[in-house]
Structure formats: C-alpha cells, structure tokens
PDB file of C-alpha atoms and ligand atoms in Angstrom:
ATOM      1  CA  MET A 179     254.630  92.904 260.943  1.00  0.00           C
ATOM      2  CA  ILE A 180     251.391  92.913 259.217  1.00  0.00           C
ATOM      3  CA  ASP A 181     248.902  95.103 259.747  1.00  0.00           C
ATOM      4  CA  LEU A 182     245.060  93.075 260.315  1.00  0.00           C
ATOM      5  CA  LYS A 183     243.780  96.842 259.954  1.00  0.00           C
ATOM      6  CA  GLU A 184     244.980  96.541 256.218  1.00  0.00           C
ATOM      7  CA  ILE A 185     243.389  92.570 255.717  1.00  0.00           C
ATOM      8  CA  ARG A 186     240.445  94.550 256.781  1.00  0.00           C
ATOM      9  CA  GLN A 187     240.321  97.178 254.595  1.00  0.00           C
ATOM     10  CA  LYS A 188     241.392  95.276 251.647  1.00  0.00           C
ATOM     11  CA  LEU A 189     238.975  93.091 251.897  1.00  0.00           C
ATOM     12  CA  ILE A 190     236.554  96.006 252.512  1.00  0.00           C
ATOM     13  CA  GLN A 191     238.251  96.755 249.106  1.00  0.00           C
ATOM     14  CA  GLY A 192     237.838  93.719 247.483  1.00  0.00           C
ATOM     15  CA  MET A 193     241.159  92.416 246.462  1.00  0.00           C
ATOM     16  CA  ALA A 194     241.234  88.905 246.455  1.00  0.00           C
ATOM     17  CA  PRO A 195     244.838  88.181 246.137  1.00  0.00           C
ATOM     18  CA  GLU A 196     246.039  91.436 248.267  1.00  0.00           C
ATOM     19  CA  VAL A 197     244.016  89.672 251.097  1.00  0.00           C
ATOM     20  CA  LYS A 198     245.768  85.999 249.693  1.00  0.00           C
ATOM     21  CA  GLU A 199     249.281  87.883 249.442  1.00  0.00           C
ATOM     22  CA  LEU A 200     248.856  89.684 253.291  1.00  0.00           C
ATOM     23  CA  VAL A 201     246.858  86.959 254.930  1.00  0.00           C
ATOM     24  CA  GLN A 202     249.612  84.071 254.075  1.00  0.00           C
ATOM     25  CA  LYS A 203     252.197  87.047 254.672  1.00  0.00           C
ATOM     26  CA  ALA A 204     250.584  86.954 258.295  1.00  0.00           C
ATOM     27  CA  ILE A 205     250.423  83.085 258.964  1.00  0.00           C
ATOM     28  CA  ASP A 206     254.084  82.672 258.030  1.00  0.00           C
ATOM     29  CA  GLU A 207     255.154  85.418 260.358  1.00  0.00           C
ATOM     30  CA  GLY A 208     253.349  83.382 263.117  1.00  0.00           C
ATOM     31  CA  GLN A 209     249.859  85.842 264.109  1.00  0.00           C
ATOM     32  CA  ASP A 210     247.393  83.943 265.474  1.00  0.00           C
ATOM     33  CA  VAL A 211     245.550  82.165 263.540  1.00  0.00           C
ATOM     34  CA  GLY A 212     242.235  83.265 265.323  1.00  0.00           C
ATOM     35  CA  SER A 213     243.028  86.860 264.966  1.00  0.00           C
ATOM     36  CA  ILE A 214     244.111  86.862 261.610  1.00  0.00           C
ATOM     37  CA  LEU A 215     240.380  85.461 261.252  1.00  0.00           C
ATOM     38  CA  ASN A 216     237.949  88.021 263.071  1.00  0.00           C
ATOM     39  CA  ASP A 217     240.235  91.178 263.433  1.00  0.00           C
ATOM     40  CA  GLY A 218     241.869  91.189 259.167  1.00  0.00           C
ATOM     41  CA  LEU A 219     239.004  88.382 257.119  1.00  0.00           C
ATOM     42  CA  LEU A 220     235.381  88.410 260.625  1.00  0.00           C
ATOM     43  CA  ALA A 221     235.908  92.580 261.103  1.00  0.00           C
ATOM     44  CA  GLY A 222     236.024  93.531 257.464  1.00  0.00           C
ATOM     45  CA  MET A 223     232.925  91.402 256.347  1.00  0.00           C
ATOM     46  CA  SER A 224     230.753  92.564 259.721  1.00  0.00           C
ATOM     47  CA  VAL A 225     231.487  96.044 257.998  1.00  0.00           C
ATOM     48  CA  VAL A 226     230.415  95.127 254.656  1.00  0.00           C
ATOM     49  CA  GLY A 227     227.351  93.530 255.734  1.00  0.00           C
ATOM     50  CA  GLU A 228     226.946  96.133 257.697  1.00  0.00           C
ATOM     51  CA  ARG A 229     227.029  98.253 254.801  1.00  0.00           C
ATOM     52  CA  PHE A 230     224.710  96.419 252.685  1.00  0.00           C
ATOM     53  CA  LYS A 231     221.723  96.390 255.388  1.00  0.00           C
ATOM     54  CA  LYS A 232     221.510  99.572 255.556  1.00  0.00           C
ATOM     55  CA  ALA A 233     221.598  99.611 252.067  1.00  0.00           C
ATOM     56  CA  GLU A 234     224.930 101.699 251.673  1.00  0.00           C
ATOM     57  CA  VAL A 235     227.057  98.231 249.584  1.00  0.00           C
ATOM     58  CA  PHE A 236     225.193  96.587 247.184  1.00  0.00           C
ATOM     59  CA  PHE A 237     225.846  93.640 246.405  1.00  0.00           C
ATOM     60  CA  PRO A 238     228.573  93.320 243.310  1.00  0.00           C
ATOM     61  CA  GLU A 239     230.461  95.451 246.105  1.00  0.00           C
ATOM     62  CA  VAL A 240     228.871  91.991 248.408  1.00  0.00           C
ATOM     63  CA  LEU A 241     229.926  90.365 246.268  1.00  0.00           C
ATOM     64  CA  VAL A 242     233.789  90.965 245.377  1.00  0.00           C
ATOM     65  CA  ALA A 243     234.230  91.041 249.051  1.00  0.00           C
ATOM     66  CA  ALA A 244     233.903  88.013 249.898  1.00  0.00           C
ATOM     67  CA  ASN A 245     235.556  86.719 247.713  1.00  0.00           C
ATOM     68  CA  ALA A 246     237.556  88.448 249.173  1.00  0.00           C
ATOM     69  CA  MET A 247     237.656  87.088 252.076  1.00  0.00           C
ATOM     70  CA  LYS A 248     236.803  83.213 250.517  1.00  0.00           C
ATOM     71  CA  ALA A 249     240.569  83.562 249.317  1.00  0.00           C
ATOM     72  CA  GLY A 250     242.148  85.065 252.380  1.00  0.00           C
ATOM     73  CA  MET A 251     240.963  82.407 254.020  1.00  0.00           C
ATOM     74  CA  GLU A 252     241.791  79.283 251.784  1.00  0.00           C
ATOM     75  CA  SER A 253     245.150  79.419 253.947  1.00  0.00           C
ATOM     76  CA  LEU A 254     243.457  80.191 256.959  1.00  0.00           C
ATOM     77  CA  LYS A 255     240.573  77.801 257.157  1.00  0.00           C
ATOM     78  CA  PRO A 256     243.511  73.942 256.741  1.00  0.00           C
ATOM     79  CA  LEU A 257     244.890  76.210 260.735  1.00  0.00           C
ATOM     80  CA  LEU A 258     241.465  76.713 262.150  1.00  0.00           C
ATOM     81  CA  ALA A 259     240.375  72.736 261.347  1.00  0.00           C
ATOM     82  CA  GLU A 260     243.440  71.524 263.701  1.00  0.00           C
ATOM     83  CA  LYS A 261     241.915  74.772 266.083  1.00  0.00           C
ATOM     84  CA  ASN A 262     238.845  74.663 266.056  1.00  0.00           C
ATOM     85  CA  ILE A 263     238.740  78.287 266.220  1.00  0.00           C
ATOM     86  CA  GLY A 264     235.668  80.294 265.656  1.00  0.00           C
ATOM     87  CA  TYR A 265     233.410  77.290 264.304  1.00  0.00           C
ATOM     88  CA  SER A 266     230.264  78.181 264.580  1.00  0.00           C
ATOM     89  CA  GLY A 267     227.651  74.982 263.427  1.00  0.00           C
ATOM     90  CA  LYS A 268     227.194  73.246 260.671  1.00  0.00           C
ATOM     91  CA  ALA A 269     225.039  74.314 257.720  1.00  0.00           C
ATOM     92  CA  VAL A 270     223.380  72.408 254.648  1.00  0.00           C
ATOM     93  CA  LEU A 271     222.236  74.988 252.365  1.00  0.00           C
ATOM     94  CA  GLY A 272     220.968  74.500 248.286  1.00  0.00           C
ATOM     95  CA  THR A 273     218.403  76.022 246.806  1.00  0.00           C
ATOM     96  CA  VAL A 274     215.774  73.820 246.374  1.00  0.00           C
ATOM     97  CA  ARG A 275     214.611  71.391 243.717  1.00  0.00           C
ATOM     98  CA  GLY A 276     213.445  72.988 240.163  1.00  0.00           C
ATOM     99  CA  ASP A 277     215.308  76.720 241.186  1.00  0.00           C
ATOM    100  CA  LEU A 278     219.111  76.840 238.996  1.00  0.00           C
ATOM    101  CA  HIS A 279     219.386  80.414 240.946  1.00  0.00           C
ATOM    102  CA  ASP A 280     222.264  80.067 243.046  1.00  0.00           C
ATOM    103  CA  ILE A 281     223.653  83.631 243.112  1.00  0.00           C
ATOM    104  CA  GLY A 282     221.673  84.402 246.926  1.00  0.00           C
ATOM    105  CA  LYS A 283     222.119  81.290 248.093  1.00  0.00           C
ATOM    106  CA  ASN A 284     226.287  80.955 247.136  1.00  0.00           C
ATOM    107  CA  LEU A 285     226.521  84.402 248.845  1.00  0.00           C
ATOM    108  CA  VAL A 286     224.711  83.886 251.796  1.00  0.00           C
ATOM    109  CA  GLY A 287     228.166  80.080 251.693  1.00  0.00           C
ATOM    110  CA  MET A 288     229.923  82.838 251.638  1.00  0.00           C
ATOM    111  CA  MET A 289     229.049  84.498 254.849  1.00  0.00           C
ATOM    112  CA  LEU A 290     228.033  81.686 257.301  1.00  0.00           C
ATOM    113  CA  GLU A 291     231.914  80.666 255.418  1.00  0.00           C
ATOM    114  CA  GLY A 292     233.397  84.194 257.099  1.00  0.00           C
ATOM    115  CA  ALA A 293     230.863  83.663 259.934  1.00  0.00           C
ATOM    116  CA  GLY A 294     233.006  79.809 261.173  1.00  0.00           C
ATOM    117  CA  PHE A 295     229.967  77.820 259.581  1.00  0.00           C
ATOM    118  CA  GLU A 296     231.215  74.673 257.694  1.00  0.00           C
ATOM    119  CA  VAL A 297     228.879  75.074 254.941  1.00  0.00           C
ATOM    120  CA  ILE A 298     227.708  71.802 252.690  1.00  0.00           C
ATOM    121  CA  ASP A 299     226.609  73.764 249.496  1.00  0.00           C
ATOM    122  CA  LEU A 300     224.664  70.953 247.890  1.00  0.00           C
ATOM    123  CA  GLY A 301     224.042  73.267 245.131  1.00  0.00           C
ATOM    124  CA  VAL A 302     220.984  74.090 242.563  1.00  0.00           C
ATOM    125  CA  ASP A 303     218.363  71.887 242.171  1.00  0.00           C
ATOM    126  CA  VAL A 304     218.731  70.227 245.240  1.00  0.00           C
ATOM    127  CA  SER A 305     215.581  67.400 245.697  1.00  0.00           C
ATOM    128  CA  PRO A 306     214.076  66.966 249.322  1.00  0.00           C
ATOM    129  CA  GLU A 307     215.476  63.524 249.646  1.00  0.00           C
ATOM    130  CA  ARG A 308     218.989  64.809 249.281  1.00  0.00           C
ATOM    131  CA  PHE A 309     218.418  67.530 252.548  1.00  0.00           C
ATOM    132  CA  VAL A 310     217.506  64.716 254.228  1.00  0.00           C
ATOM    133  CA  GLU A 311     219.761  62.270 253.351  1.00  0.00           C
ATOM    134  CA  THR A 312     223.056  64.432 253.775  1.00  0.00           C
ATOM    135  CA  VAL A 313     221.356  66.519 257.083  1.00  0.00           C
ATOM    136  CA  LYS A 314     221.974  62.574 258.629  1.00  0.00           C
ATOM    137  CA  GLY A 315     225.041  61.431 256.892  1.00  0.00           C
ATOM    138  CA  GLU A 316     226.357  64.858 257.809  1.00  0.00           C
ATOM    139  CA  ASN A 317     225.078  65.496 261.219  1.00  0.00           C
ATOM    140  CA  ALA A 318     224.019  69.283 260.284  1.00  0.00           C
ATOM    141  CA  ASP A 319     222.928  71.893 262.519  1.00  0.00           C
ATOM    142  CA  ILE A 320     221.269  73.605 260.733  1.00  0.00           C
ATOM    143  CA  ILE A 321     219.141  73.446 256.891  1.00  0.00           C
ATOM    144  CA  GLY A 322     219.614  76.206 254.587  1.00  0.00           C
ATOM    145  CA  MET A 323     216.693  76.491 252.101  1.00  0.00           C
ATOM    146  CA  SER A 324     216.891  79.573 249.118  1.00  0.00           C
ATOM    147  CA  SER A 325     213.707  79.540 246.092  1.00  0.00           C
ATOM    148  CA  LEU A 326     213.559  82.281 244.319  1.00  0.00           C
ATOM    149  CA  ILE A 327     210.643  81.322 241.655  1.00  0.00           C
ATOM    150  CA  THR A 328     207.191  81.808 243.674  1.00  0.00           C
ATOM    151  CA  THR A 329     206.594  78.094 241.943  1.00  0.00           C
ATOM    152  CA  THR A 330     209.792  76.184 243.749  1.00  0.00           C
ATOM    153  CA  MET A 331     208.505  78.299 247.505  1.00  0.00           C
ATOM    154  CA  PRO A 332     206.655  75.570 248.045  1.00  0.00           C
ATOM    155  CA  MET A 333     209.289  73.280 247.694  1.00  0.00           C
ATOM    156  CA  MET A 334     210.608  74.044 250.999  1.00  0.00           C
ATOM    157  CA  LYS A 335     207.994  72.805 252.591  1.00  0.00           C
ATOM    158  CA  ARG A 336     208.115  69.260 251.585  1.00  0.00           C
ATOM    159  CA  VAL A 337     211.360  69.729 252.068  1.00  0.00           C
ATOM    160  CA  ILE A 338     210.032  70.926 255.434  1.00  0.00           C
ATOM    161  CA  GLU A 339     208.118  67.475 255.999  1.00  0.00           C
ATOM    162  CA  SER A 340     210.670  65.626 254.699  1.00  0.00           C
ATOM    163  CA  LEU A 341     212.854  65.470 257.584  1.00  0.00           C
ATOM    164  CA  SER A 342     209.923  64.802 259.859  1.00  0.00           C
ATOM    165  CA  THR A 343     209.104  61.798 257.987  1.00  0.00           C
ATOM    166  CA  ALA A 344     212.578  60.357 258.426  1.00  0.00           C
ATOM    167  CA  LEU A 345     212.310  61.386 262.272  1.00  0.00           C
ATOM    168  CA  ILE A 346     215.139  64.288 261.942  1.00  0.00           C
ATOM    169  CA  ARG A 347     212.540  67.670 262.097  1.00  0.00           C
ATOM    170  CA  GLU A 348     214.052  67.804 265.650  1.00  0.00           C
ATOM    171  CA  ARG A 349     218.074  67.512 264.924  1.00  0.00           C
ATOM    172  CA  VAL A 350     218.342  70.798 262.926  1.00  0.00           C
ATOM    173  CA  LYS A 351     217.063  73.729 263.095  1.00  0.00           C
ATOM    174  CA  VAL A 352     215.081  75.142 259.759  1.00  0.00           C
ATOM    175  CA  MET A 353     216.304  78.858 257.520  1.00  0.00           C
ATOM    176  CA  VAL A 354     214.619  80.558 254.590  1.00  0.00           C
ATOM    177  CA  GLY A 355     215.679  83.134 252.304  1.00  0.00           C
ATOM    178  CA  GLY A 356     215.012  84.839 248.887  1.00  0.00           C
ATOM    179  CA  ALA A 357     213.513  87.201 247.166  1.00  0.00           C
ATOM    180  CA  PRO A 358     210.168  85.907 246.993  1.00  0.00           C
ATOM    181  CA  ILE A 359     209.923  84.371 251.172  1.00  0.00           C
ATOM    182  CA  THR A 360     209.593  86.479 254.156  1.00  0.00           C
ATOM    183  CA  GLN A 361     208.971  85.305 257.929  1.00  0.00           C
ATOM    184  CA  GLN A 362     205.098  84.819 257.459  1.00  0.00           C
ATOM    185  CA  TYR A 363     205.493  82.803 254.836  1.00  0.00           C
ATOM    186  CA  ALA A 364     208.734  81.051 257.546  1.00  0.00           C
ATOM    187  CA  ASP A 365     205.811  80.718 259.803  1.00  0.00           C
ATOM    188  CA  GLU A 366     203.112  79.221 257.479  1.00  0.00           C
ATOM    189  CA  ILE A 367     206.456  75.989 256.598  1.00  0.00           C
ATOM    190  CA  GLY A 368     206.932  75.613 259.815  1.00  0.00           C
ATOM    191  CA  ALA A 369     210.461  76.656 259.798  1.00  0.00           C
ATOM    192  CA  ASP A 370     212.787  77.776 261.866  1.00  0.00           C
ATOM    193  CA  GLY A 371     214.379  80.882 261.038  1.00  0.00           C
ATOM    194  CA  PHE A 372     213.888  83.192 258.254  1.00  0.00           C
ATOM    195  CA  ALA A 373     216.331  86.220 256.568  1.00  0.00           C
ATOM    196  CA  PRO A 374     215.851  88.756 253.816  1.00  0.00           C
ATOM    197  CA  ASP A 375     219.754  89.189 253.545  1.00  0.00           C
ATOM    198  CA  ALA A 376     222.781  87.829 253.420  1.00  0.00           C
ATOM    199  CA  ALA A 377     224.218  89.181 256.172  1.00  0.00           C
ATOM    200  CA  THR A 378     220.822  88.821 258.753  1.00  0.00           C
ATOM    201  CA  ALA A 379     220.885  85.141 257.517  1.00  0.00           C
ATOM    202  CA  VAL A 380     224.906  84.937 259.288  1.00  0.00           C
ATOM    203  CA  ASP A 381     223.191  86.971 262.368  1.00  0.00           C
ATOM    204  CA  LYS A 382     220.041  84.024 261.994  1.00  0.00           C
ATOM    205  CA  ALA A 383     221.591  81.380 261.958  1.00  0.00           C
ATOM    206  CA  LYS A 384     224.039  82.362 265.094  1.00  0.00           C
ATOM    207  CA  GLU A 385     220.947  83.118 267.163  1.00  0.00           C
ATOM    208  CA  LEU A 386     219.528  79.456 266.037  1.00  0.00           C
ATOM    209  CA  MET A 387     222.250  76.978 267.560  1.00  0.00           C
ATOM    210  CA  GLY A 388     222.275  80.143 270.629  1.00  0.00           C
ATOM    211  CA  SER A 389     218.561  78.155 270.111  1.00  0.00           C
ATOM    212  CA  ARG A 390     219.483  74.516 270.066  1.00  0.00           C
TER     213      ARG A 390
HETATM  214 CO1  B1M B 630     215.897  83.933 237.210  1.00  0.00          CO
HETATM  215  N1  B1M B 630     214.059  84.436 237.587  1.00  0.00           N
HETATM  216  N2  B1M B 630     214.677  82.988 235.866  1.00  0.00           N
HETATM  217  N3  B1M B 630     217.383  83.747 236.678  1.00  0.00           N
HETATM  218  N4  B1M B 630     216.571  85.930 237.712  1.00  0.00           N
HETATM  219  C1  B1M B 630     213.515  86.049 238.479  1.00  0.00           C
HETATM  220  C2  B1M B 630     213.940  85.462 240.207  1.00  0.00           C
HETATM  221  C3  B1M B 630     212.344  86.628 239.173  1.00  0.00           C
HETATM  222  C4  B1M B 630     211.640  87.427 240.077  1.00  0.00           C
HETATM  223  C5  B1M B 630     213.024  87.267 237.057  1.00  0.00           C
HETATM  224  C6  B1M B 630     211.117  88.214 237.235  1.00  0.00           C
HETATM  225  O1  B1M B 630     210.776  88.104 236.247  1.00  0.00           O
HETATM  226  N5  B1M B 630     211.618  89.481 236.684  1.00  0.00           N
HETATM  227  C7  B1M B 630     211.546  85.819 238.054  1.00  0.00           C
HETATM  228  C8  B1M B 630     210.514  84.801 239.439  1.00  0.00           C
HETATM  229  C9  B1M B 630     209.775  85.935 238.713  1.00  0.00           C
HETATM  230  C10 B1M B 630     208.287  84.021 239.707  1.00  0.00           C
HETATM  231  O2  B1M B 630     208.809  84.410 240.861  1.00  0.00           O
HETATM  232  N6  B1M B 630     207.238  84.515 239.659  1.00  0.00           N
HETATM  233  C11 B1M B 630     212.374  85.516 237.764  1.00  0.00           C
HETATM  234  C12 B1M B 630     212.654  83.954 236.566  1.00  0.00           C
HETATM  235  C13 B1M B 630     211.329  84.237 235.822  1.00  0.00           C
HETATM  236  C14 B1M B 630     213.388  83.049 235.167  1.00  0.00           C
HETATM  237  C15 B1M B 630     212.706  82.080 234.212  1.00  0.00           C
HETATM  238  C16 B1M B 630     211.461  80.801 234.886  1.00  0.00           C
HETATM  239  C17 B1M B 630     212.871  82.372 233.917  1.00  0.00           C
HETATM  240  C18 B1M B 630     212.909  82.639 232.529  1.00  0.00           C
HETATM  241  O3  B1M B 630     214.029  80.718 231.894  1.00  0.00           O
HETATM  242  N7  B1M B 630     211.348  81.444 230.901  1.00  0.00           N
HETATM  243  C19 B1M B 630     214.770  81.336 235.149  1.00  0.00           C
HETATM  244  C20 B1M B 630     213.868  79.801 235.598  1.00  0.00           C
HETATM  245  C21 B1M B 630     215.235  79.397 235.403  1.00  0.00           C
HETATM  246  C22 B1M B 630     215.221  78.442 236.604  1.00  0.00           C
HETATM  247  O4  B1M B 630     215.212  78.168 238.109  1.00  0.00           O
HETATM  248  N8  B1M B 630     214.479  76.841 236.725  1.00  0.00           N
HETATM  249  C23 B1M B 630     215.586  81.724 235.349  1.00  0.00           C
HETATM  250  C24 B1M B 630     216.786  82.208 235.204  1.00  0.00           C
HETATM  251  C25 B1M B 630     217.437  82.657 235.000  1.00  0.00           C
HETATM  252  C26 B1M B 630     219.125  82.962 235.319  1.00  0.00           C
HETATM  253  C27 B1M B 630     219.648  81.459 234.524  1.00  0.00           C
HETATM  254  C28 B1M B 630     219.265  84.117 234.236  1.00  0.00           C
HETATM  255  C29 B1M B 630     220.173  84.016 237.039  1.00  0.00           C
HETATM  256  C30 B1M B 630     220.231  83.494 237.090  1.00  0.00           C
HETATM  257  C31 B1M B 630     221.901  82.972 237.464  1.00  0.00           C
HETATM  258  C32 B1M B 630     221.927  82.606 239.258  1.00  0.00           C
HETATM  259  O5  B1M B 630     221.494  82.763 239.738  1.00  0.00           O
HETATM  260  N9  B1M B 630     222.588  81.421 238.512  1.00  0.00           N
HETATM  261  C33 B1M B 630     218.081  84.542 236.234  1.00  0.00           C
HETATM  262  C34 B1M B 630     218.636  86.165 237.521  1.00  0.00           C
HETATM  263  C35 B1M B 630     219.980  86.640 237.714  1.00  0.00           C
HETATM  264  C36 B1M B 630     217.128  86.642 237.875  1.00  0.00           C
HETATM  265  C37 B1M B 630     217.097  87.690 239.148  1.00  0.00           C
HETATM  266  C38 B1M B 630     218.050  89.079 237.463  1.00  0.00           C
HETATM  267  C39 B1M B 630     218.541  87.726 239.864  1.00  0.00           C
HETATM  268  C40 B1M B 630     218.518  87.182 240.500  1.00  0.00           C
HETATM  269  C41 B1M B 630     219.634  87.321 242.202  1.00  0.00           C
HETATM  270  O6  B1M B 630     220.680  86.634 241.652  1.00  0.00           O
HETATM  271  N10 B1M B 630     219.716  88.337 243.033  1.00  0.00           N
HETATM  272  C42 B1M B 630     216.086  88.113 239.679  1.00  0.00           C
HETATM  273  C43 B1M B 630     214.859  89.068 239.433  1.00  0.00           C
HETATM  274  C44 B1M B 630     215.493  89.782 240.209  1.00  0.00           C
HETATM  275  O7  B1M B 630     215.416  89.434 241.472  1.00  0.00           O
HETATM  276  N11 B1M B 630     215.934  91.284 240.799  1.00  0.00           N
HETATM  277  C45 B1M B 630     215.477  85.950 238.607  1.00  0.00           C
HETATM  278  C46 B1M B 630     220.436  88.531 243.519  1.00  0.00           C
HETATM  279  C47 B1M B 630     220.961  87.938 245.310  1.00  0.00           C
HETATM  280  C48 B1M B 630     221.883  88.593 246.221  1.00  0.00           C
HETATM  281  O8  B1M B 630     219.449  88.889 245.012  1.00  0.00           O
HETATM  282  O9  B1M B 630     218.760  85.876 245.386  1.00  0.00           O
HETATM  283  O10 B1M B 630     217.382  87.460 246.198  1.00  0.00           O
HETATM  284  P1  B1M B 630     218.819  86.498 246.490  1.00  0.00           P
HETATM  285  O11 B1M B 630     219.615  87.074 247.212  1.00  0.00           O
HETATM  286  C49 B1M B 630     219.538  87.759 248.894  1.00  0.00           C
HETATM  287  C50 B1M B 630     218.285  86.777 249.832  1.00  0.00           C
HETATM  288  O12 B1M B 630     217.281  87.084 248.246  1.00  0.00           O
HETATM  289  C51 B1M B 630     218.724  86.180 250.047  1.00  0.00           C
HETATM  290  O13 B1M B 630     220.772  87.167 250.543  1.00  0.00           O
HETATM  291  C52 B1M B 630     221.009  86.920 249.339  1.00  0.00           C
HETATM  292  C53 B1M B 630     221.200  87.967 249.823  1.00  0.00           C
HETATM  293  O14 B1M B 630     221.234  89.434 250.227  1.00  0.00           O
HETATM  294  N12 B1M B 630     218.786  85.175 250.120  1.00  0.00           N
HETATM  295  C54 B1M B 630     218.881  83.974 251.311  1.00  0.00           C
HETATM  296  C55 B1M B 630     219.073  84.344 249.649  1.00  0.00           C
HETATM  297  N13 B1M B 630     219.008  83.049 249.953  1.00  0.00           N
HETATM  298  C56 B1M B 630     218.556  83.300 250.848  1.00  0.00           C
HETATM  299  C57 B1M B 630     218.415  82.389 252.288  1.00  0.00           C
HETATM  300  C58 B1M B 630     219.193  82.339 253.733  1.00  0.00           C
HETATM  301  C59 B1M B 630     219.174  83.816 254.157  1.00  0.00           C
HETATM  302  C60 B1M B 630     218.345  84.221 253.286  1.00  0.00           C
HETATM  303  O15 B1M B 630     218.772  81.012 253.926  1.00  0.00           O
HETATM  304  C61 B1M B 630     219.010  79.348 254.010  1.00  0.00           C
END
C-alpha cells in the first residue's frame, strides 16, 4: 500500500516521474482519489507554497515541485472531474496584450490547478476581447491577469473596462499580479484582488470565490 506521505515528500523534492508513478500505483490500489489529492499532492504543494512565502525556497524549487504536481495530476484529473472532488471554481488566466512573460503566470496556473481550480490558460499577449469572450463562453468565476512590463500594465484596466462594456463585470472576479503590480494599482484600476506571488494567488482566489 502506497503511503501518501511518500507522494507528498517526493513532490516537495520535485521528483515528477516518481510522483506520477506513485499516484498511479495508489489509484490502481483503489485508494481514495480525494485523499491522494489532499493528503499527497496538495499537502506537498502547500508545504512548498509556505516555504516560498517565507523565502526558504526559491522559484526553481517551486517550479520543479509544480511540475511534479502537474505530473501527478495527469492521471488524477479525470477521476476527480468525475467525482467533482476538490473543485474550487473556474479561472481564466492570461498575460495581457503586448506582454510575452509567462513564467510567473504559468506558476500561478499550476498552483491554482493544484488547489482544485479549473484553469483555462489563454497564454500570452491576450487581447481584452479574448478575455471577455472566454469569460462569457466558459462562464468563468475568476479572471487572472499577469503583466510584467510597466507599459503593459494599463492593459489590465482595458480588460476591466471591456468587461463592463460587455455587461459581465459583476459576473466575474478580477485578480491581477506580476512583478510591477501592487495592491494600490489593483485598487486604482478596480480589480477585486491582487497577489504578489503564486502561493498568495491561491489564497486570494479562494477568498474571492467565497465573496461571490
Ligand atoms: Co523580460 N523584462 N523582457 N523577458 N524579464 C523584465 C520583466 C524586466 C523587469 C527586466 C529588466 O529590465 N530589469 C523588464 C521590464 C521593465 C519594465 O517594466 N519597465 C523586461 C523587459 C524590458 C523585457 C523586454 C522588453 C526586453 C527587450 O526585448 N528589450 C522583452 C519584452 C517582451 C514582451 O513581453 N513583449 C522581454 C523579454 C523577456 C524574455 C522573453 C527574454 C523572458 C521571458 C520568458 C518567459 O516569460 N517565457 C524575460 C524574462 C525572463 C524577464 C525577467 C528576467 C524574469 C521574469 C520572470 O519570469 N520572473 C524579468 C526581470 C525580473 O523580474 N527580475 C524581466 C520569475 C517569475 C516567477 O516572477 O513573473 O514576477 P513573476 O511572477 C511572480 C509574481 O509576480 C506573481 O506570482 C509569480 C510567482 O511568484 N504573479 C502573479 C505573476 N503573475 C501573477 C498573476 C496573478 C497573481 C500573481 O494573478 C492573476
């Protein structure tokens, strides 16, 4: 019988193939998928998230752990979807128009997925129209925008204005982030939330879901 603590530990160490294999074995043994997710994968990711917040580990460690999480989720995802276990909400994520930086955004996406969000990642250089269309079509709960360059920051405001023009601003929570973004800027443009890092983004997204 696979010990779920072993999955947790291997995830913290960023050992993607081992995590994938252990998760598959646990599934084959008939272990509860919710427990594999919560006591194995999420338990490991939350340790990494906390260590990252305290600057005890840095970006490379988080990225390898997030990759291990992704590897473990591959076989778990369809089973979780069937049972709707740990479903937190639907988030549309993208780096705003004119901006091609995606490392931080990808990390936020992986952490959100790890926390049970369904993530629709629109990639980089995403136009306001595309954000709006996707929110409408997918009936998303949260829009997450990333910007790394000061000149692309105003694009976030454009997206919020486009949501209002399309009369769907009240339907969706808006979260923003990226190195030059601050809480003050988020307030100025009328976003609902800001997070300085991927771990906090998960807490913020959950908080925003709670206020819907
Ligand atoms: Co560029 N770049 N870059 N770059 N780049 C910066 C951002 C810059 C600060 C470097 C510098 O000059 N010191 C600077 C911007 C300056 C400014 O704003 N005034 C800059 C520039 C100027 C440029 C180009 C214009 C360079 C050129 O071509 N002359 C060009 C722009 C291209 C474009 O986008 N149109 C460019 C290109 C590139 C590369 C392609 C080479 C590469 C990007 C590769 C990629 O992303 N696939 C790149 C990189 C790697 C960087 C730096 C070095 C690192 C960015 C990064 O990935 N950080 C960066 C300098 C720096 O930040 N030290 C720089 C790691 C990542 C984990 O952090 O993205 O902040 P970050 O994400 C964090 C948080 O911010 C937060 O969580 C993440 C994890 O903790 N977060 C969110 C992010 N999104 C969030 C969303 C949320 C919540 C939290 O809610 C939705």
